């Protein structure tokens, strides 16, 4: 008889604030043609929208439909519920498949993405040389559009003498041990040994909802870091990572290797597992560190950089990343700035 199944709510997981169309897909799993049905939807805090759909749906046929009336969705996380009320003017034979709910998050702003490059390599690895060279060309062609950290690896042989335990932890996270170095991940994606411009372009083209701003200064052997992360969408169970890298190293160069290495990890103030964080739309989180570099492999204190990125630890997706600014006299950021002016006629 009459049996319509609500198969899905076809609204993106992340949507912009404002008026939102609610679409859904139904499947006629009965043996009678459907000529009309009544359905409604409700979003937390709004009125229930009920409409009749005069649609012919043959047995076993799927159809995607959209409610004519939309509703305004505010910033935050919301639950959408869709219900089938009746079919062909009668009760549905099976009420168990007539309701679905879906959680959606709204964003208030999109920002430009800066792809994160995580590179596992070793000064003792001959096979790493052509990959390092290729990646050097890629970064040169995309100057200012990426964030980068290179993890010295403890293999082959005794491995790179700049290796840190944090490198192994990140390597286990990306399953580098199974494939060995070199290994490169773009924005938390599956590791590759053939970095291409297309890998970079794919990530760069995707908007982000996380903005990272901040700066660092160097006082003697200490690196002082301030990073503000502002989220334009609710995000839970995200991890914040912070590394201090040396831009160019030569102390780990050995015979037969490259003459120098770049963006080499020296310290990981966030820890290799990152800092567990929940972000609320429109609010920022501040992270501050003061790191003593006297026991690290740093060659020149005036050759350091700080990388920050936000990553979903479960899916590995990196939401956004940034190198922080280095300052000498003027701290970052300016806050509570007041501007007074007058009109001159």
mmCIF file of C-alpha atoms in Angstrom:
data_model
loop_
_atom_site.group_PDB
_atom_site.id
_atom_site.type_symbol
_atom_site.label_atom_id
_atom_site.label_comp_id
_atom_site.label_asym_id
_atom_site.label_seq_id
_atom_site.Cartn_x
_atom_site.Cartn_y
_atom_site.Cartn_z
ATOM 1 C CA UNK A 1 0.000 0.000 0.000
ATOM 2 C CA UNK A 2 1.078 3.545 0.749
ATOM 3 C CA UNK A 3 4.621 3.495 2.133
ATOM 4 C CA UNK A 4 6.937 6.430 1.584
ATOM 5 C CA UNK A 5 10.420 6.419 3.053
ATOM 6 C CA UNK A 6 12.252 9.604 4.014
ATOM 7 C CA UNK A 7 15.764 8.786 2.778
ATOM 8 C CA UNK A 8 17.783 11.918 3.551
ATOM 9 C CA UNK A 9 17.757 15.589 4.463
ATOM 10 C CA UNK A 10 19.715 17.257 1.677
ATOM 11 C CA UNK A 11 21.125 20.287 3.466
ATOM 12 C CA UNK A 12 24.891 20.791 3.696
ATOM 13 C CA UNK A 13 26.552 20.165 7.037
ATOM 14 C CA UNK A 14 27.873 23.732 7.047
ATOM 15 C CA UNK A 15 25.716 26.514 5.627
ATOM 16 C CA UNK A 16 25.723 30.297 5.655
ATOM 17 C CA UNK A 17 23.534 32.209 8.051
ATOM 18 C CA UNK A 18 20.302 33.593 6.605
ATOM 19 C CA UNK A 19 17.408 32.094 4.691
ATOM 20 C CA UNK A 20 18.009 28.421 3.957
ATOM 21 C CA UNK A 21 16.188 26.080 1.576
ATOM 22 C CA UNK A 22 15.371 22.692 3.068
ATOM 23 C CA UNK A 23 15.518 19.829 0.578
ATOM 24 C CA UNK A 24 14.929 16.143 1.209
ATOM 25 C CA UNK A 25 14.757 12.850 -0.682
ATOM 26 C CA UNK A 26 11.937 10.310 -0.476
ATOM 27 C CA UNK A 27 11.591 6.787 -1.824
ATOM 28 C CA UNK A 28 8.304 5.088 -2.655
ATOM 29 C CA UNK A 29 8.781 1.625 -1.142
ATOM 30 C CA UNK A 30 5.079 0.728 -1.362
ATOM 31 C CA UNK A 31 3.287 -0.849 -4.305
ATOM 32 C CA UNK A 32 0.986 2.111 -4.971
ATOM 33 C CA UNK A 33 1.856 5.192 -7.006
ATOM 34 C CA UNK A 34 2.128 8.289 -4.845
ATOM 35 C CA UNK A 35 0.343 11.326 -6.214
ATOM 36 C CA UNK A 36 0.627 13.600 -3.184
ATOM 37 C CA UNK A 37 1.939 13.690 0.365
ATOM 38 C CA UNK A 38 2.138 16.146 3.206
ATOM 39 C CA UNK A 39 5.382 16.923 5.045
ATOM 40 C CA UNK A 40 6.757 19.439 7.486
ATOM 41 C CA UNK A 41 10.072 20.573 8.893
ATOM 42 C CA UNK A 42 11.157 22.439 11.971
ATOM 43 C CA UNK A 43 14.416 24.064 12.931
ATOM 44 C CA UNK A 44 15.061 24.767 16.586
ATOM 45 C CA UNK A 45 13.593 28.107 17.584
ATOM 46 C CA UNK A 46 11.494 28.584 14.430
ATOM 47 C CA UNK A 47 7.924 27.812 13.440
ATOM 48 C CA UNK A 48 6.937 24.491 11.890
ATOM 49 C CA UNK A 49 6.630 24.693 8.094
ATOM 50 C CA UNK A 50 4.011 22.330 6.591
ATOM 51 C CA UNK A 51 3.434 21.846 2.866
ATOM 52 C CA UNK A 52 1.630 19.486 0.483
ATOM 53 C CA UNK A 53 3.662 18.044 -2.397
ATOM 54 C CA UNK A 54 1.612 17.068 -5.456
ATOM 55 C CA UNK A 55 4.183 14.760 -6.986
ATOM 56 C CA UNK A 56 3.837 11.486 -8.860
ATOM 57 C CA UNK A 57 6.284 8.950 -7.491
ATOM 58 C CA UNK A 58 6.153 5.420 -8.908
ATOM 59 C CA UNK A 59 6.926 2.376 -6.752
ATOM 60 C CA UNK A 60 10.703 2.083 -6.101
ATOM 61 C CA UNK A 61 11.263 5.625 -7.408
ATOM 62 C CA UNK A 62 13.337 8.237 -5.555
ATOM 63 C CA UNK A 63 12.634 11.952 -5.737
ATOM 64 C CA UNK A 64 14.340 14.992 -4.212
ATOM 65 C CA UNK A 65 12.068 17.892 -3.278
ATOM 66 C CA UNK A 66 12.407 21.305 -1.654
ATOM 67 C CA UNK A 67 10.026 23.115 0.663
ATOM 68 C CA UNK A 68 8.821 26.335 -0.956
ATOM 69 C CA UNK A 69 9.101 28.317 2.262
ATOM 70 C CA UNK A 70 12.547 28.840 3.744
ATOM 71 C CA UNK A 71 13.508 30.036 7.215
ATOM 72 C CA UNK A 72 16.207 32.306 8.594
ATOM 73 C CA UNK A 73 18.922 30.411 10.448
ATOM 74 C CA UNK A 74 21.035 32.282 12.996
ATOM 75 C CA UNK A 75 24.725 31.632 13.770
ATOM 76 C CA UNK A 76 25.307 28.447 15.728
ATOM 77 C CA UNK A 77 24.513 24.748 15.572
ATOM 78 C CA UNK A 78 20.945 23.716 14.737
ATOM 79 C CA UNK A 79 18.899 20.551 14.336
ATOM 80 C CA UNK A 80 16.589 20.187 11.332
ATOM 81 C CA UNK A 81 13.766 17.672 11.583
ATOM 82 C CA UNK A 82 11.662 16.584 8.581
ATOM 83 C CA UNK A 83 8.464 14.518 8.918
ATOM 84 C CA UNK A 84 6.122 12.847 6.418
ATOM 85 C CA UNK A 85 2.579 13.341 7.722
ATOM 86 C CA UNK A 86 0.405 11.435 5.240
ATOM 87 C CA UNK A 87 0.485 9.851 1.777
ATOM 88 C CA UNK A 88 -2.255 10.124 -0.876
ATOM 89 C CA UNK A 89 -4.446 11.698 1.790
ATOM 90 C CA UNK A 90 -4.174 8.639 4.038
ATOM 91 C CA UNK A 91 -1.975 7.405 6.860
ATOM 92 C CA UNK A 92 1.350 5.906 5.837
ATOM 93 C CA UNK A 93 1.488 2.115 6.253
ATOM 94 C CA UNK A 94 4.834 2.348 8.079
ATOM 95 C CA UNK A 95 5.467 5.339 10.336
ATOM 96 C CA UNK A 96 8.958 4.179 11.357
ATOM 97 C CA UNK A 97 10.615 5.578 8.230
ATOM 98 C CA UNK A 98 8.846 8.941 8.075
ATOM 99 C CA UNK A 99 11.125 11.158 10.195
ATOM 100 C CA UNK A 100 14.763 12.226 10.060
ATOM 101 C CA UNK A 101 16.903 14.785 11.880
ATOM 102 C CA UNK A 102 20.166 16.402 10.860
ATOM 103 C CA UNK A 103 22.551 18.724 12.664
ATOM 104 C CA UNK A 104 23.873 21.680 10.678
ATOM 105 C CA UNK A 105 26.282 24.464 11.538
ATOM 106 C CA UNK A 106 26.096 27.995 10.187
ATOM 107 C CA UNK A 107 29.083 30.118 9.288
ATOM 108 C CA UNK A 108 29.219 33.895 9.434
ATOM 109 C CA UNK A 109 32.206 34.380 7.153
ATOM 110 C CA UNK A 110 34.483 32.568 4.734
ATOM 111 C CA UNK A 111 38.230 33.241 4.703
ATOM 112 C CA UNK A 112 41.066 32.311 2.388
ATOM 113 C CA UNK A 113 42.687 28.978 3.087
ATOM 114 C CA UNK A 114 46.424 28.589 3.572
ATOM 115 C CA UNK A 115 47.277 24.937 2.871
ATOM 116 C CA UNK A 116 49.410 23.113 5.442
ATOM 117 C CA UNK A 117 52.356 21.060 4.208
ATOM 118 C CA UNK A 118 53.729 18.411 6.584
ATOM 119 C CA UNK A 119 56.874 16.825 5.197
ATOM 120 C CA UNK A 120 58.642 13.763 6.622
ATOM 121 C CA UNK A 121 62.232 13.527 5.421
ATOM 122 C CA UNK A 122 65.766 12.654 6.504
ATOM 123 C CA UNK A 123 69.263 13.870 5.757
ATOM 124 C CA UNK A 124 70.289 10.201 5.443
ATOM 125 C CA UNK A 125 67.640 9.381 2.832
ATOM 126 C CA UNK A 126 68.936 9.459 -0.753
ATOM 127 C CA UNK A 127 65.419 8.940 -2.135
ATOM 128 C CA UNK A 128 64.324 12.099 -0.301
ATOM 129 C CA UNK A 129 66.553 14.363 -2.395
ATOM 130 C CA UNK A 130 64.424 14.568 -5.596
ATOM 131 C CA UNK A 131 61.225 14.974 -3.529
ATOM 132 C CA UNK A 132 62.818 17.770 -1.482
ATOM 133 C CA UNK A 133 63.896 19.439 -4.709
ATOM 134 C CA UNK A 134 60.411 19.161 -6.236
ATOM 135 C CA UNK A 135 58.781 20.564 -3.111
ATOM 136 C CA UNK A 136 61.276 23.434 -2.998
ATOM 137 C CA UNK A 137 60.160 24.384 -6.509
ATOM 138 C CA UNK A 138 56.494 24.096 -5.550
ATOM 139 C CA UNK A 139 56.861 26.358 -2.525
ATOM 140 C CA UNK A 140 58.942 28.838 -4.515
ATOM 141 C CA UNK A 141 56.105 29.107 -7.053
ATOM 142 C CA UNK A 142 53.525 29.632 -4.283
ATOM 143 C CA UNK A 143 55.377 32.007 -2.009
ATOM 144 C CA UNK A 144 53.184 33.352 0.800
ATOM 145 C CA UNK A 145 50.384 30.855 0.124
ATOM 146 C CA UNK A 146 51.392 27.921 2.334
ATOM 147 C CA UNK A 147 52.464 26.878 5.845
ATOM 148 C CA UNK A 148 55.176 24.253 6.176
ATOM 149 C CA UNK A 149 56.894 22.029 8.730
ATOM 150 C CA UNK A 150 59.516 19.375 7.985
ATOM 151 C CA UNK A 151 59.831 16.467 10.418
ATOM 152 C CA UNK A 152 63.372 14.969 10.471
ATOM 153 C CA UNK A 153 63.040 11.178 10.409
ATOM 154 C CA UNK A 154 65.026 8.508 12.302
ATOM 155 C CA UNK A 155 65.524 6.310 9.251
ATOM 156 C CA UNK A 156 67.375 5.042 7.202
ATOM 157 C CA UNK A 157 70.434 4.150 9.223
ATOM 158 C CA UNK A 158 70.710 6.253 12.337
ATOM 159 C CA UNK A 159 68.523 8.836 10.638
ATOM 160 C CA UNK A 160 68.602 12.608 10.730
ATOM 161 C CA UNK A 161 70.368 13.842 13.865
ATOM 162 C CA UNK A 162 67.732 16.576 14.221
ATOM 163 C CA UNK A 163 65.057 13.934 14.760
ATOM 164 C CA UNK A 164 62.644 14.525 17.681
ATOM 165 C CA UNK A 165 60.185 12.181 19.362
ATOM 166 C CA UNK A 166 57.368 14.454 18.151
ATOM 167 C CA UNK A 167 58.328 13.537 14.578
ATOM 168 C CA UNK A 168 57.595 9.855 15.247
ATOM 169 C CA UNK A 169 54.269 10.670 16.895
ATOM 170 C CA UNK A 170 53.178 12.703 13.881
ATOM 171 C CA UNK A 171 54.541 9.969 11.618
ATOM 172 C CA UNK A 172 52.477 7.306 13.371
ATOM 173 C CA UNK A 173 49.438 9.571 13.009
ATOM 174 C CA UNK A 174 49.950 9.640 9.231
ATOM 175 C CA UNK A 175 51.109 5.989 9.086
ATOM 176 C CA UNK A 176 54.455 7.017 7.642
ATOM 177 C CA UNK A 177 56.137 3.949 9.119
ATOM 178 C CA UNK A 178 54.364 1.739 6.619
ATOM 179 C CA UNK A 179 55.595 3.609 3.545
ATOM 180 C CA UNK A 180 58.741 5.258 4.896
ATOM 181 C CA UNK A 181 60.159 8.636 3.967
ATOM 182 C CA UNK A 182 59.841 10.785 2.004
ATOM 183 C CA UNK A 183 56.167 11.402 2.785
ATOM 184 C CA UNK A 184 54.179 14.597 2.334
ATOM 185 C CA UNK A 185 50.674 15.443 3.511
ATOM 186 C CA UNK A 186 48.720 18.414 2.196
ATOM 187 C CA UNK A 187 46.170 19.648 4.771
ATOM 188 C CA UNK A 188 46.062 16.282 6.545
ATOM 189 C CA UNK A 189 45.426 14.283 3.381
ATOM 190 C CA UNK A 190 46.914 10.910 2.541
ATOM 191 C CA UNK A 191 50.703 11.034 2.282
ATOM 192 C CA UNK A 192 52.307 11.203 -1.143
ATOM 193 C CA UNK A 193 55.815 11.017 -2.580
ATOM 194 C CA UNK A 194 54.898 13.017 -5.654
ATOM 195 C CA UNK A 195 53.923 16.538 -4.568
ATOM 196 C CA UNK A 196 52.092 18.339 -7.352
ATOM 197 C CA UNK A 197 50.716 21.794 -7.919
ATOM 198 C CA UNK A 198 47.279 20.188 -8.256
ATOM 199 C CA UNK A 199 47.461 18.935 -4.642
ATOM 200 C CA UNK A 200 48.111 22.470 -3.511
ATOM 201 C CA UNK A 201 45.486 24.035 -5.791
ATOM 202 C CA UNK A 202 42.734 21.651 -4.647
ATOM 203 C CA UNK A 203 43.130 22.705 -1.030
ATOM 204 C CA UNK A 204 43.750 26.383 -1.737
ATOM 205 C CA UNK A 205 40.445 26.635 -3.627
ATOM 206 C CA UNK A 206 38.355 25.446 -0.655
ATOM 207 C CA UNK A 207 37.195 28.286 1.640
ATOM 208 C CA UNK A 208 37.950 28.081 5.338
ATOM 209 C CA UNK A 209 35.949 29.155 8.389
ATOM 210 C CA UNK A 210 38.977 29.498 10.680
ATOM 211 C CA UNK A 211 41.228 32.560 10.839
ATOM 212 C CA UNK A 212 44.648 32.407 12.490
ATOM 213 C CA UNK A 213 46.528 35.581 13.383
ATOM 214 C CA UNK A 214 49.422 36.125 15.724
ATOM 215 C CA UNK A 215 53.080 36.914 16.185
ATOM 216 C CA UNK A 216 56.229 35.935 18.025
ATOM 217 C CA UNK A 217 59.375 37.595 19.275
ATOM 218 C CA UNK A 218 62.767 36.286 20.355
ATOM 219 C CA UNK A 219 64.436 37.266 23.613
ATOM 220 C CA UNK A 220 67.769 35.553 24.078
ATOM 221 C CA UNK A 221 67.059 31.805 23.897
ATOM 222 C CA UNK A 222 63.317 32.242 24.412
ATOM 223 C CA UNK A 223 60.623 32.386 21.740
ATOM 224 C CA UNK A 224 57.470 34.173 22.937
ATOM 225 C CA UNK A 225 54.346 33.312 20.952
ATOM 226 C CA UNK A 226 50.833 34.781 20.858
ATOM 227 C CA UNK A 227 48.276 33.225 18.518
ATOM 228 C CA UNK A 228 44.608 34.192 18.205
ATOM 229 C CA UNK A 229 42.309 31.736 16.444
ATOM 230 C CA UNK A 230 38.878 33.009 15.437
ATOM 231 C CA UNK A 231 36.215 30.580 14.245
ATOM 232 C CA UNK A 232 33.336 31.649 12.010
ATOM 233 C CA UNK A 233 31.471 28.395 12.677
ATOM 234 C CA UNK A 234 30.922 26.120 15.675
ATOM 235 C CA UNK A 235 33.644 23.480 15.821
ATOM 236 C CA UNK A 236 34.097 20.782 18.431
ATOM 237 C CA UNK A 237 36.920 18.345 19.075
ATOM 238 C CA UNK A 238 39.467 20.235 17.022
ATOM 239 C CA UNK A 239 43.175 20.301 17.820
ATOM 240 C CA UNK A 240 45.529 23.275 17.654
ATOM 241 C CA UNK A 241 49.150 22.637 16.679
ATOM 242 C CA UNK A 242 52.097 24.998 17.088
ATOM 243 C CA UNK A 243 55.642 24.384 15.874
ATOM 244 C CA UNK A 244 58.858 26.382 15.969
ATOM 245 C CA UNK A 245 60.903 25.684 12.844
ATOM 246 C CA UNK A 246 64.279 26.828 11.616
ATOM 247 C CA UNK A 247 64.010 28.279 8.126
ATOM 248 C CA UNK A 248 67.367 26.885 6.942
ATOM 249 C CA UNK A 249 69.646 24.317 8.586
ATOM 250 C CA UNK A 250 73.065 23.003 7.594
ATOM 251 C CA UNK A 251 74.142 21.289 10.823
ATOM 252 C CA UNK A 252 72.391 18.069 9.817
ATOM 253 C CA UNK A 253 73.941 17.960 6.350
ATOM 254 C CA UNK A 254 75.950 14.792 5.642
ATOM 255 C CA UNK A 255 77.973 13.631 2.656
ATOM 256 C CA UNK A 256 75.723 12.905 -0.294
ATOM 257 C CA UNK A 257 72.717 14.797 1.086
ATOM 258 C CA UNK A 258 71.361 18.193 0.130
ATOM 259 C CA UNK A 259 73.510 21.217 1.087
ATOM 260 C CA UNK A 260 70.750 22.622 3.335
ATOM 261 C CA UNK A 261 67.250 21.888 4.635
ATOM 262 C CA UNK A 262 64.253 24.162 5.158
ATOM 263 C CA UNK A 263 61.368 24.623 7.673
ATOM 264 C CA UNK A 264 62.931 22.037 10.004
ATOM 265 C CA UNK A 265 61.075 21.312 13.255
ATOM 266 C CA UNK A 266 62.933 22.461 16.374
ATOM 267 C CA UNK A 267 60.196 22.473 19.009
ATOM 268 C CA UNK A 268 56.458 21.715 19.275
ATOM 269 C CA UNK A 269 54.978 23.900 22.057
ATOM 270 C CA UNK A 270 51.503 22.423 21.496
ATOM 271 C CA UNK A 271 52.783 18.875 21.903
ATOM 272 C CA UNK A 272 52.646 16.294 19.114
ATOM 273 C CA UNK A 273 48.991 15.485 19.878
ATOM 274 C CA UNK A 274 47.916 19.124 19.776
ATOM 275 C CA UNK A 275 45.693 21.093 22.138
ATOM 276 C CA UNK A 276 42.068 19.885 22.382
ATOM 277 C CA UNK A 277 39.772 22.798 21.619
ATOM 278 C CA UNK A 278 36.115 23.592 21.043
ATOM 279 C CA UNK A 279 35.392 26.701 18.962
ATOM 280 C CA UNK A 280 32.223 28.784 19.217
ATOM 281 C CA UNK A 281 31.147 30.810 16.201
ATOM 282 C CA UNK A 282 32.343 34.411 16.389
ATOM 283 C CA UNK A 283 34.637 33.916 19.391
ATOM 284 C CA UNK A 284 38.401 33.634 19.469
ATOM 285 C CA UNK A 285 40.791 31.510 21.476
ATOM 286 C CA UNK A 286 44.192 32.865 22.485
ATOM 287 C CA UNK A 287 47.273 30.669 22.879
ATOM 288 C CA UNK A 288 50.459 31.942 24.491
ATOM 289 C CA UNK A 289 53.812 30.200 24.881
ATOM 290 C CA UNK A 290 57.291 31.094 26.064
ATOM 291 C CA UNK A 291 59.681 28.394 24.847
ATOM 292 C CA UNK A 292 63.299 27.943 25.931
ATOM 293 C CA UNK A 293 65.253 26.861 22.845
ATOM 294 C CA UNK A 294 68.622 26.393 24.582
ATOM 295 C CA UNK A 295 68.335 22.570 24.555
ATOM 296 C CA UNK A 296 67.152 22.273 20.944
ATOM 297 C CA UNK A 297 69.039 21.877 17.645
ATOM 298 C CA UNK A 298 68.644 25.537 16.693
ATOM 299 C CA UNK A 299 71.593 26.834 14.695
ATOM 300 C CA UNK A 300 70.616 30.518 14.553
ATOM 301 C CA UNK A 301 67.995 32.082 16.804
ATOM 302 C CA UNK A 302 67.336 34.823 14.246
ATOM 303 C CA UNK A 303 66.329 32.227 11.621
ATOM 304 C CA UNK A 304 63.155 30.874 13.254
ATOM 305 C CA UNK A 305 59.508 30.758 12.171
ATOM 306 C CA UNK A 306 56.320 29.733 13.972
ATOM 307 C CA UNK A 307 53.610 27.646 12.265
ATOM 308 C CA UNK A 308 50.059 27.234 13.610
ATOM 309 C CA UNK A 309 47.274 25.043 12.270
ATOM 310 C CA UNK A 310 43.853 23.729 13.327
ATOM 311 C CA UNK A 311 43.096 20.078 12.576
ATOM 312 C CA UNK A 312 40.281 17.650 13.218
ATOM 313 C CA UNK A 313 42.212 14.857 14.888
ATOM 314 C CA UNK A 314 39.756 12.137 13.866
ATOM 315 C CA UNK A 315 39.365 12.988 10.168
ATOM 316 C CA UNK A 316 42.863 14.551 9.890
ATOM 317 C CA UNK A 317 41.446 17.482 7.898
ATOM 318 C CA UNK A 318 43.327 20.723 8.457
ATOM 319 C CA UNK A 319 40.868 23.633 8.595
ATOM 320 C CA UNK A 320 43.464 26.360 8.161
ATOM 321 C CA UNK A 321 47.071 27.243 8.907
ATOM 322 C CA UNK A 322 49.401 30.208 9.115
ATOM 323 C CA UNK A 323 52.950 31.329 9.732
ATOM 324 C CA UNK A 324 52.939 33.940 12.497
ATOM 325 C CA UNK A 325 54.523 37.374 12.120
ATOM 326 C CA UNK A 326 57.818 38.121 13.804
ATOM 327 C CA UNK A 327 58.049 41.460 15.565
ATOM 328 C CA UNK A 328 60.808 43.371 17.302
ATOM 329 C CA UNK A 329 59.445 46.566 18.821
ATOM 330 C CA UNK A 330 55.692 46.530 18.233
ATOM 331 C CA UNK A 331 53.711 43.660 19.784
ATOM 332 C CA UNK A 332 50.775 42.023 18.066
ATOM 333 C CA UNK A 333 47.882 42.597 17.987
ATOM 334 C CA UNK A 334 46.583 46.141 18.455
ATOM 335 C CA UNK A 335 43.440 45.953 20.589
ATOM 336 C CA UNK A 336 40.732 48.396 21.659
ATOM 337 C CA UNK A 337 41.823 50.917 19.075
ATOM 338 C CA UNK A 338 39.716 54.084 19.197
ATOM 339 C CA UNK A 339 39.550 56.462 16.251
ATOM 340 C CA UNK A 340 38.257 59.997 16.648
ATOM 341 C CA UNK A 341 37.656 62.291 13.710
ATOM 342 C CA UNK A 342 35.848 65.418 12.629
ATOM 343 C CA UNK A 343 34.234 66.607 9.445
ATOM 344 C CA UNK A 344 35.934 69.516 7.722
ATOM 345 C CA UNK A 345 33.740 71.578 5.396
#
